[in-house]
Amino acid sequence: MAVDYFKYLRKEKMPHIWCAGCGHGMIVKSIIRAIDKLGWKNNEIALVSGIGCSSRTPGYLDFHTLHTTHGRALAFATGIKLARPNLKVIVVGGDGDMMAIGGNHFIHACRRNIDIKLVVYNNNIYGMTGGQASPTTLTDAKATTAPYGFLEEPFDVCNMAIASGASFVGRALDLDVPLMDRVILESFKHKGFSVVDAWSQCPTYFGRFNRWGNPSEMMEKYKQITYNIRQKDQLSEEEKKGKYPVGILHQIERPEFCEKYEKLIENLKTKEEAE
Amino acid sequence: MEEKKNIRFLSGNEACGEGAIVAGCRFFGGYPISPSSEIAEFMSKRLPLAGGKFIQMEDEISSIAAVLGASLAGVKSMTATSGPGFSLMQENIGFGAMAEIPAVIVDVMRGGPSTGNPTGPSQSDVMAIRWGSHGDYPAIALCPESVNEVFLLTIEAFNIAEFLRTPVVLAMDEITAHMREKVEILGEEDVKIIKRKKPEKHPYLPYEYGEDLIPPLPGYGEGFRFHVTGLNHDKTGFPTNKSELMEEGNRRIMDKVEVNKEKIIKHEEFFTDDCEILVVAFGSSARAAKRAVRTAREKGIKAGLFRPLTLYPLSEKALRSIARKAKKVIVPEMNLGQYILIVERVIGQGIPIVGINQVDGEPITPSRILSKIEE
Amino acid sequence: MSQRYEIRLAGSGGQGLILGGIIFSEAAAIYDRKFATQTQSYGPESRGGASKSEVVISDEEVDYPKATNPDVVLLFTEAAKEKYLPMCRKDAIIIADSDLVKSEIPSEYSKVVKVPLTRIAKESVGREFVANIVALGLIRELTNIVSEESLEKALLTRIPKGTEEMNKKALKLGKEAAKKYGVHLLKA
């Protein structure tokens, strides 16, 4: 069944500002398909972002949308969700937004297990500001602030999320549309804080600086440094070395923060009435 | 009648919490910092009892962010902090001003710069309150001198934030925060409570305004979908690069306070009718000034006090007209001369305007002010 | 000018001086229906650092809330004595814990009461930490600035459940101490 994308898009805001060959639009379509499948109404969704290329997403989608300050999307979203728990709250952000300036909010949102759905558009670079290195820039890769190659080790968004207590963690490449659809859909169904590390290519900066070729060649390169989590046991340690697993990597049941708070209010009320 | 009054003996921080609850605040996001922490503690206990939400965030940046988020979700929201935390909040305070989101930020001022003096009184954030965030934005700040006034001005801060659709600062100092005094806790029915104006019909444009320059604001999830950004935006809420629209937007967030100023400015005049020596003081320094003025009057000196309750915007006309009759103006403040800059701008040249400045973690005493009056 | 009555309680963190100030001023403000302020200054330490609590009581609204020329000064440590005694006016009532303030208080101070407050609390109540309450009973008896009934009411609202009898006893011991150690200040 065909999805009516314009039911969710702000048609008048098209065309978007993303470069030709950028993967962000593909992630947005996966998000739309998940929402459509779940039957969520535009009026019950709040979509929040920070600053960067990915953070322009809210402008294009016809929900309650909030384009906040750099790195702070999760903190704004926490206020929205806690104040109005019946809203479905989705946060989108880039690798700079979530792993650098907003890293502290990221780990605490994971720890709190608040029912917010986070999709990190991870393209290993700061696109909007012109191609500077980010915390997920691969070691030795070039960027405008790493002209001799990036000396540091990158963050693994998923490991960071799992270690911080996120109750759903998954990863997918924009190349693998069915997997991206599945991971985002399952993350949206999950009750609690979910993180999807959605890989997207930036041909304008990352690809150009690192001679990774055209967008489809870039996708192919990304594919080569990943493996499907389902093959985890079949592959040798040697074969998995330096590669990132994709798929649903982690899902546990853990009490959700807003529900706990509502229960607290209920309990206090019952106690008060009893007194 | 007297018997029915709910008179309590509270600290300023507790009275602030009581005021917030009465004002309808149902969300608090904060991070512990002396000397403001008792407000967070109070709210953590009281909010769930009132059906509201409290959250201790990971820092002050996220505290103000969560508060702005909750406010966009339609809930009256507040945070409380002190100097270092107030510095961290500045970027998002600007976001609140730009995106026009009501919120109350309590800044219990302590000595600075940097970590400074966490446990002593200070009034050294007066300029940070006015100009702390980058860009041009309207600053609104209320400054109480007593515990009872903390209660009342907290309610007023919410009213102004809701009315003008903008962040409002309640500027306290360590003395007004920790001092205990009698306070009359009024019920919701006994005070004026303002709620933000909401749109009545579709299509709704989030930044379309009428004569008062204040656009209505529905909560997320109430049926009006709209976009909010910190970028320059037009009436639709979407980013714009058009010069004339950027100019219009930037000016309007300032002008909406200017055109509605008369409805929010507040000041107190104390022995000003015939005063020749005028003291301009606010917060706990004004309490010292009152005592100094009283003593001066007993000695036959025509001293008086002008006390702004709204530091911003200031009741400029009133101050100017009182100052016109004065021979000298004295501005005592627990900093090295901040609010005096405002007083100088308003009163202008012609009469000497002198500061009494103290940054030793102790309050300015009445005798220091008195000797300046007598000079 | 309104009758201002100023009390300064000085010692170290953990001696309950801030709570003592709160109880005393609340007795005046709420139960005696006067006006009162209680302020404090303290260091970053919760325990052991210098601590000062001040109470101003008046029949009219209090303007400046801090003590400027206290009528009563309680000295609970040697350090507090060193710091605050020189600021005292000569006819102020000066109360010192005789075990904690060992040095001499010069004879130019005319209204000095030396009482082993902490020892009384320890020996007669079994709890050193109610020394602050013993002090309140003593100050009340010497000054009569709040009523006995109000002070007890205020005390009972501010202490943990289960400690009522202990605290009431401490208050009473303070009253008795006033008669024993401060008889020279009690008016007939």
Coordinates of N, CA and C in Angstrom, one line a residue, chain C residues 64-158:
Chain C
Y64 N 15.4 47.1 57.9 CA 16.6 46.3 57.7 C 16.6 45.0 58.5
P65 N 16.7 43.9 57.9 CA 16.4 42.6 58.5 C 17.6 42.1 59.3
K66 N 18.8 42.7 59.2 CA 19.9 42.1 60.0 C 20.1 42.9 61.3
A67 N 20.8 42.3 62.2 CA 21.1 42.9 63.5 C 22.2 44.0 63.2
T68 N 21.9 45.2 63.7 CA 23.0 46.2 63.5 C 23.6 46.5 64.9
N69 N 22.9 46.4 66.0 CA 23.4 46.7 67.3 C 22.7 45.8 68.3
P70 N 23.0 44.6 68.3 CA 22.2 43.6 69.0 C 22.0 43.9 70.5
D71 N 20.8 43.5 71.0 CA 20.5 43.7 72.4 C 20.9 42.4 73.1
V72 N 20.9 41.3 72.4 CA 21.3 40.0 73.0 C 22.3 39.3 72.1
V73 N 23.4 38.9 72.6 CA 24.3 38.1 71.8 C 24.7 36.8 72.5
L74 N 24.5 35.7 71.8 CA 24.8 34.4 72.3 C 26.1 34.0 71.7
L75 N 27.1 33.6 72.5 CA 28.4 33.2 72.0 C 28.5 31.7 72.3
F76 N 28.7 30.9 71.2 CA 28.7 29.5 71.4 C 30.0 28.8 71.1
T77 N 31.0 29.7 70.7 CA 32.3 29.2 70.5 C 33.3 30.3 70.8
E78 N 34.5 29.9 71.1 CA 35.6 30.9 71.3 C 35.7 31.8 70.1
A79 N 35.7 31.2 68.9 CA 35.8 32.0 67.7 C 34.7 33.0 67.6
A80 N 33.5 32.6 67.9 CA 32.4 33.6 67.9 C 32.6 34.7 68.8
K81 N 33.2 34.4 70.0 CA 33.5 35.5 71.0 C 34.5 36.4 70.4
E82 N 35.6 35.9 69.8 CA 36.6 36.7 69.3 C 36.1 37.7 68.3
K83 N 35.2 37.2 67.4 CA 34.7 37.9 66.3 C 33.6 38.9 66.7
Y84 N 32.7 38.5 67.5 CA 31.5 39.3 67.8 C 31.5 40.2 69.1
L85 N 32.3 39.7 70.1 CA 32.3 40.5 71.3 C 32.7 41.9 71.1
P86 N 33.8 42.2 70.3 CA 34.2 43.6 70.1 C 33.1 44.5 69.5
M87 N 32.2 43.8 68.8 CA 31.1 44.6 68.1 C 30.0 44.9 69.1
C88 N 30.0 44.3 70.2 CA 28.8 44.4 71.1 C 28.8 45.7 71.9
R89 N 27.7 46.3 72.1 CA 27.7 47.4 72.9 C 27.8 47.0 74.4
K90 N 28.2 47.9 75.2 CA 28.6 47.5 76.6 C 27.5 47.0 77.4
D91 N 26.3 47.5 77.1 CA 25.1 47.1 77.9 C 24.3 46.0 77.3
A92 N 24.8 45.4 76.2 CA 24.0 44.3 75.6 C 24.1 43.1 76.5
I93 N 23.1 42.2 76.5 CA 23.1 41.0 77.2 C 24.0 40.0 76.5
I94 N 25.1 39.6 77.1 CA 26.0 38.7 76.5 C 25.9 37.3 77.2
I95 N 25.5 36.3 76.4 CA 25.4 35.0 77.0 C 26.5 34.1 76.4
A96 N 27.3 33.5 77.2 CA 28.4 32.6 76.7 C 28.3 31.3 77.3
D97 N 28.5 30.3 76.4 CA 28.5 28.9 77.0 C 29.8 28.8 77.7
S98 N 29.8 28.6 79.0 CA 30.9 28.8 79.9 C 32.0 27.6 79.6
D99 N 31.5 26.5 79.0 CA 32.5 25.5 78.7 C 33.1 25.7 77.4
L100 N 32.5 26.4 76.5 CA 33.0 26.5 75.1 C 33.7 27.9 75.0
V101 N 33.3 28.8 75.8 CA 34.1 30.1 75.7 C 34.8 30.3 77.1
K102 N 36.1 29.9 77.0 CA 36.8 29.8 78.3 C 37.5 31.2 78.6
S103 N 37.8 32.0 77.6 CA 38.5 33.2 77.8 C 37.7 34.2 78.6
E104 N 38.3 35.1 79.2 CA 37.7 36.2 80.0 C 36.8 37.1 79.1
I105 N 35.7 37.5 79.7 CA 34.9 38.5 79.0 C 35.1 39.8 79.9
P106 N 35.7 40.8 79.3 CA 36.1 42.0 80.1 C 34.9 42.6 80.9
S107 N 35.3 43.2 82.1 CA 34.2 43.6 83.0 C 33.5 44.8 82.5
E108 N 34.0 45.5 81.4 CA 33.2 46.6 80.9 C 31.9 46.2 80.3
Y109 N 31.7 45.0 80.0 CA 30.4 44.5 79.6 C 29.6 44.2 80.8
S110 N 28.5 44.9 80.9 CA 27.8 45.0 82.2 C 26.8 43.8 82.4
K111 N 26.4 43.2 81.3 CA 25.3 42.2 81.4 C 25.8 40.9 80.8
V112 N 26.7 40.2 81.5 CA 27.2 39.0 81.0 C 26.6 37.8 81.8
V113 N 26.2 36.8 81.1 CA 25.7 35.6 81.7 C 26.6 34.4 81.2
K114 N 27.3 33.8 82.0 CA 28.0 32.6 81.6 C 27.3 31.3 82.1
V115 N 26.9 30.5 81.2 CA 26.1 29.3 81.5 C 26.7 28.1 80.8
P116 N 26.8 27.0 81.4 CA 27.2 25.8 80.7 C 26.1 25.1 79.9
L117 N 25.7 25.8 78.9 CA 24.5 25.4 78.1 C 24.6 24.0 77.6
T118 N 25.7 23.7 77.0 CA 25.9 22.4 76.3 C 25.9 21.3 77.4
R119 N 26.6 21.6 78.5 CA 26.7 20.6 79.6 C 25.3 20.4 80.2
I120 N 24.5 21.4 80.4 CA 23.2 21.2 80.9 C 22.4 20.3 80.0
A121 N 22.5 20.6 78.7 CA 21.8 19.8 77.7 C 22.2 18.3 77.8
K122 N 23.5 18.1 77.9 CA 24.0 16.8 77.9 C 23.7 16.0 79.2
E123 N 23.8 16.7 80.3 CA 23.6 16.0 81.6 C 22.2 15.9 82.0
S124 N 21.4 16.9 81.7 CA 20.0 16.8 82.1 C 19.0 16.3 81.1
V125 N 19.3 16.4 79.8 CA 18.4 15.9 78.8 C 19.1 14.6 78.2
G126 N 20.4 14.6 78.3 CA 21.1 13.4 77.6 C 21.4 13.7 76.2
R127 N 21.1 14.9 75.7 CA 21.4 15.2 74.3 C 22.0 16.5 74.2
E128 N 23.3 16.5 73.7 CA 24.0 17.8 73.6 C 23.4 18.7 72.6
F129 N 22.7 18.1 71.6 CA 22.2 19.0 70.5 C 21.0 19.8 70.9
V130 N 20.4 19.6 72.1 CA 19.4 20.5 72.4 C 19.9 21.8 73.2
A131 N 21.2 21.9 73.2 CA 21.8 23.1 73.9 C 21.2 24.4 73.3
N132 N 20.9 24.4 72.0 CA 20.3 25.6 71.3 C 18.9 25.9 72.0
I133 N 18.2 24.9 72.3 CA 16.9 25.1 72.9 C 17.0 25.5 74.3
V134 N 17.9 25.0 75.0 CA 18.2 25.5 76.4 C 18.5 27.0 76.3
A135 N 19.3 27.4 75.3 CA 19.6 28.8 75.1 C 18.4 29.6 74.8
L136 N 17.4 29.1 74.1 CA 16.2 29.9 73.8 C 15.4 30.1 75.0
G137 N 15.3 29.1 75.9 CA 14.6 29.2 77.1 C 15.2 30.3 78.0
L138 N 16.5 30.3 78.0 CA 17.3 31.2 78.8 C 17.1 32.7 78.3
I139 N 17.2 32.8 77.0 CA 17.1 34.2 76.4 C 15.6 34.7 76.6
R140 N 14.7 33.8 76.5 CA 13.3 34.3 76.7 C 13.1 34.7 78.1
E141 N 13.6 34.0 79.0 CA 13.4 34.3 80.4 C 14.1 35.6 80.8
L142 N 15.3 35.9 80.2 CA 16.0 37.1 80.5 C 15.4 38.3 79.8
T143 N 14.8 38.1 78.7 CA 14.4 39.3 77.9 C 12.9 39.5 77.9
N144 N 12.1 38.4 78.0 CA 10.7 38.4 78.0 C 10.2 39.0 76.7
I145 N 11.0 38.9 75.6 CA 10.6 39.5 74.3 C 9.6 38.7 73.6
V146 N 9.5 37.4 73.9 CA 8.4 36.6 73.4 C 7.8 35.9 74.6
S147 N 6.5 35.5 74.4 CA 5.9 34.8 75.5 C 6.3 33.4 75.6
E148 N 6.2 32.9 76.8 CA 6.6 31.5 77.1 C 5.8 30.5 76.2
E149 N 4.5 30.8 76.2 CA 3.6 30.0 75.5 C 3.9 29.9 74.0
S150 N 4.1 31.1 73.4 CA 4.4 31.2 72.0 C 5.7 30.5 71.6
L151 N 6.7 30.6 72.5 CA 8.0 30.0 72.2 C 7.8 28.5 72.2
E152 N 7.0 28.0 73.1 CA 6.8 26.5 73.1 C 6.0 26.0 71.9
K153 N 5.0 26.8 71.5 CA 4.3 26.5 70.3 C 5.2 26.4 69.1
A154 N 6.0 27.5 68.9 CA 6.8 27.6 67.8 C 7.8 26.4 67.8
L155 N 8.3 26.1 69.0 CA 9.3 25.0 69.1 C 8.7 23.7 68.6
L156 N 7.5 23.4 69.1 CA 6.9 22.1 68.8 C 6.6 21.9 67.3
T157 N 6.4 23.0 66.5 CA 6.1 22.9 65.1 C 7.4 22.7 64.3
R158 N 8.5 23.0 64.9 CA 9.8 22.9 64.1 C 10.7 21.8 64.4

